[in-house]
mmCIF file of C-alpha atoms in Angstrom:
data_model
loop_
_atom_site.group_PDB
_atom_site.id
_atom_site.type_symbol
_atom_site.label_atom_id
_atom_site.label_comp_id
_atom_site.label_asym_id
_atom_site.label_seq_id
_atom_site.Cartn_x
_atom_site.Cartn_y
_atom_site.Cartn_z
ATOM 1 C CA GLN D 1 -32.296 22.434 -75.022
ATOM 2 C CA VAL D 2 -31.972 26.156 -74.603
ATOM 3 C CA GLN D 3 -33.466 28.556 -77.127
ATOM 4 C CA LEU D 4 -31.326 31.540 -78.083
ATOM 5 C CA VAL D 5 -32.321 34.862 -79.650
ATOM 6 C CA GLU D 6 -29.731 37.418 -80.730
ATOM 7 C CA SER D 7 -30.244 41.133 -81.190
ATOM 8 C CA GLY D 8 -28.235 44.306 -81.570
ATOM 9 C CA GLY D 9 -26.822 43.924 -85.041
ATOM 10 C CA GLY D 10 -26.882 46.707 -87.595
ATOM 11 C CA LEU D 11 -24.910 48.982 -89.869
ATOM 12 C CA VAL D 12 -22.030 50.964 -88.393
ATOM 13 C CA GLN D 13 -19.070 52.900 -89.759
ATOM 14 C CA ALA D 14 -15.547 51.654 -89.303
ATOM 15 C CA GLY D 15 -14.263 52.617 -85.871
ATOM 16 C CA GLY D 16 -17.732 52.486 -84.375
ATOM 17 C CA SER D 17 -19.245 50.208 -81.742
ATOM 18 C CA LEU D 18 -22.112 47.790 -81.362
ATOM 19 C CA ARG D 19 -23.320 45.602 -78.514
ATOM 20 C CA LEU D 20 -24.898 42.284 -79.335
ATOM 21 C CA SER D 21 -27.203 40.533 -76.902
ATOM 22 C CA CYS D 22 -28.349 36.928 -76.760
ATOM 23 C CA VAL D 23 -31.207 35.882 -74.510
ATOM 24 C CA GLY D 24 -31.676 32.250 -73.551
ATOM 25 C CA SER D 25 -34.830 30.421 -72.508
ATOM 26 C CA GLY D 26 -36.016 26.906 -71.845
ATOM 27 C CA ARG D 27 -33.201 25.606 -69.633
ATOM 28 C CA PRO D 28 -31.192 27.124 -66.782
ATOM 29 C CA PHE D 29 -28.954 29.561 -68.626
ATOM 30 C CA SER D 30 -26.272 29.396 -65.940
ATOM 31 C CA ASN D 31 -25.600 25.739 -66.794
ATOM 32 C CA TYR D 32 -24.181 26.653 -70.197
ATOM 33 C CA ASN D 33 -20.905 27.905 -71.530
ATOM 34 C CA MET D 34 -21.653 30.508 -74.184
ATOM 35 C CA GLY D 35 -19.959 31.425 -77.422
ATOM 36 C CA TRP D 36 -20.213 33.937 -80.216
ATOM 37 C CA PHE D 37 -19.408 32.844 -83.764
ATOM 38 C CA ARG D 38 -19.608 34.704 -87.053
ATOM 39 C CA GLN D 39 -19.921 33.845 -90.694
ATOM 40 C CA ALA D 40 -19.043 36.196 -93.525
ATOM 41 C CA PRO D 41 -20.313 35.649 -97.088
ATOM 42 C CA GLY D 42 -18.392 32.858 -98.771
ATOM 43 C CA LYS D 43 -16.496 31.958 -95.620
ATOM 44 C CA GLU D 44 -16.800 29.294 -92.970
ATOM 45 C CA ARG D 45 -18.272 30.018 -89.577
ATOM 46 C CA GLU D 46 -15.556 31.099 -87.151
ATOM 47 C CA PHE D 47 -15.272 31.417 -83.396
ATOM 48 C CA VAL D 48 -15.203 34.950 -82.000
ATOM 49 C CA ALA D 49 -15.452 34.715 -78.207
ATOM 50 C CA GLY D 50 -16.558 32.405 -75.429
ATOM 51 C CA ILE D 51 -17.386 32.634 -71.731
ATOM 52 C CA ARG D 52 -17.665 29.931 -69.098
ATOM 53 C CA TRP D 53 -20.973 29.330 -67.334
ATOM 54 C CA SER D 54 -19.587 31.069 -64.221
ATOM 55 C CA GLY D 55 -18.351 34.091 -66.158
ATOM 56 C CA LEU D 56 -14.882 33.600 -64.684
ATOM 57 C CA ASP D 57 -13.135 32.536 -67.886
ATOM 58 C CA THR D 58 -13.244 34.076 -71.338
ATOM 59 C CA LEU D 59 -11.687 33.201 -74.660
ATOM 60 C CA TYR D 60 -11.164 35.290 -77.805
ATOM 61 C CA THR D 61 -9.934 34.771 -81.300
ATOM 62 C CA ASP D 62 -6.781 36.786 -81.966
ATOM 63 C CA SER D 63 -8.360 39.175 -84.460
ATOM 64 C CA VAL D 64 -10.784 40.619 -81.887
ATOM 65 C CA LYS D 65 -8.608 40.703 -78.770
ATOM 66 C CA GLY D 66 -8.545 44.174 -77.263
ATOM 67 C CA ARG D 67 -11.585 45.262 -79.303
ATOM 68 C CA PHE D 68 -14.393 42.862 -78.309
ATOM 69 C CA THR D 69 -15.568 41.922 -74.824
ATOM 70 C CA ILE D 70 -17.853 39.034 -73.954
ATOM 71 C CA SER D 71 -19.846 39.112 -70.723
ATOM 72 C CA ARG D 72 -22.921 37.503 -69.236
ATOM 73 C CA ASP D 73 -25.685 38.179 -66.764
ATOM 74 C CA ASN D 74 -27.089 34.849 -65.609
ATOM 75 C CA ALA D 75 -29.900 36.539 -63.710
ATOM 76 C CA LYS D 76 -31.101 37.922 -67.047
ATOM 77 C CA SER D 77 -30.194 34.781 -69.026
ATOM 78 C CA THR D 78 -28.235 37.016 -71.364
ATOM 79 C CA VAL D 79 -24.783 37.018 -72.912
ATOM 80 C CA TYR D 80 -23.331 40.142 -74.503
ATOM 81 C CA LEU D 81 -20.671 40.926 -77.057
ATOM 82 C CA GLN D 82 -19.398 44.490 -76.865
ATOM 83 C CA MET D 83 -17.660 45.302 -80.141
ATOM 84 C CA ASN D 84 -15.469 48.409 -80.349
ATOM 85 C CA SER D 85 -13.167 49.752 -83.066
ATOM 86 C CA LEU D 86 -15.100 47.813 -85.655
ATOM 87 C CA LYS D 87 -13.479 47.088 -88.994
ATOM 88 C CA PRO D 88 -15.019 46.213 -92.371
ATOM 89 C CA GLU D 89 -13.625 42.691 -91.982
ATOM 90 C CA ASP D 90 -15.874 42.241 -88.926
ATOM 91 C CA THR D 91 -18.870 42.246 -91.279
ATOM 92 C CA ALA D 92 -20.713 38.950 -90.834
ATOM 93 C CA VAL D 93 -23.757 37.250 -89.397
ATOM 94 C CA TYR D 94 -23.072 36.772 -85.699
ATOM 95 C CA TYR D 95 -24.414 33.694 -83.931
ATOM 96 C CA CYS D 96 -24.833 32.964 -80.259
ATOM 97 C CA ALA D 97 -24.243 29.379 -79.120
ATOM 98 C CA ALA D 98 -24.608 27.411 -75.885
ATOM 99 C CA GLY D 99 -23.028 24.175 -74.763
ATOM 100 C CA ARG D 100 -22.087 22.150 -71.704
ATOM 101 C CA SER D 101 -19.125 20.183 -73.059
ATOM 102 C CA GLY D 102 -16.462 22.688 -72.122
ATOM 103 C CA LEU D 103 -15.296 26.158 -73.060
ATOM 104 C CA GLY D 104 -13.503 26.319 -76.371
ATOM 105 C CA SER D 105 -13.425 27.601 -79.921
ATOM 106 C CA THR D 106 -14.714 24.470 -81.619
ATOM 107 C CA ALA D 107 -18.280 24.690 -82.910
ATOM 108 C CA ARG D 108 -19.089 21.115 -81.929
ATOM 109 C CA LEU D 109 -18.756 22.068 -78.236
ATOM 110 C CA TYR D 110 -21.971 24.053 -78.659
ATOM 111 C CA ASP D 111 -25.213 22.276 -79.451
ATOM 112 C CA ASN D 112 -27.701 25.132 -79.212
ATOM 113 C CA TRP D 113 -27.610 27.975 -81.722
ATOM 114 C CA GLY D 114 -29.479 31.202 -82.338
ATOM 115 C CA GLN D 115 -30.699 32.420 -85.701
ATOM 116 C CA GLY D 116 -28.013 35.075 -86.081
ATOM 117 C CA THR D 117 -27.881 38.849 -86.340
ATOM 118 C CA GLN D 118 -26.273 40.784 -89.185
ATOM 119 C CA VAL D 119 -23.386 43.160 -88.472
ATOM 120 C CA THR D 120 -22.231 45.350 -91.334
ATOM 121 C CA VAL D 121 -19.247 47.682 -91.003
ATOM 122 C CA SER D 122 -18.798 50.265 -93.733
ATOM 123 C CA SER D 123 -15.432 51.758 -94.620
#
């Protein structure tokens, strides 16, 4: 098991930027593929971005391509989500997730989850 703690959420105006961070502890962070998911009120949790344990491969959902960037620093046991050109529809609780079953957009590939951080984008 790896424990995950997200930070960096907040309130921002449309067009603004935020950077989310997720710090892992308990197991070697570099063993895990990492993902960011989000859940808006009344909606199902959806995949946002993922990064392989090596950092060499990334994956994004179409709605954030060109605006969000996922990265990781294994020496700091941290994964980041840089979010630019934010839109009101990006408002959600953002969750960090870790897994070793492969890189993908399916939630069941990730078996360790953080508690989430709220991102609110005002219009």
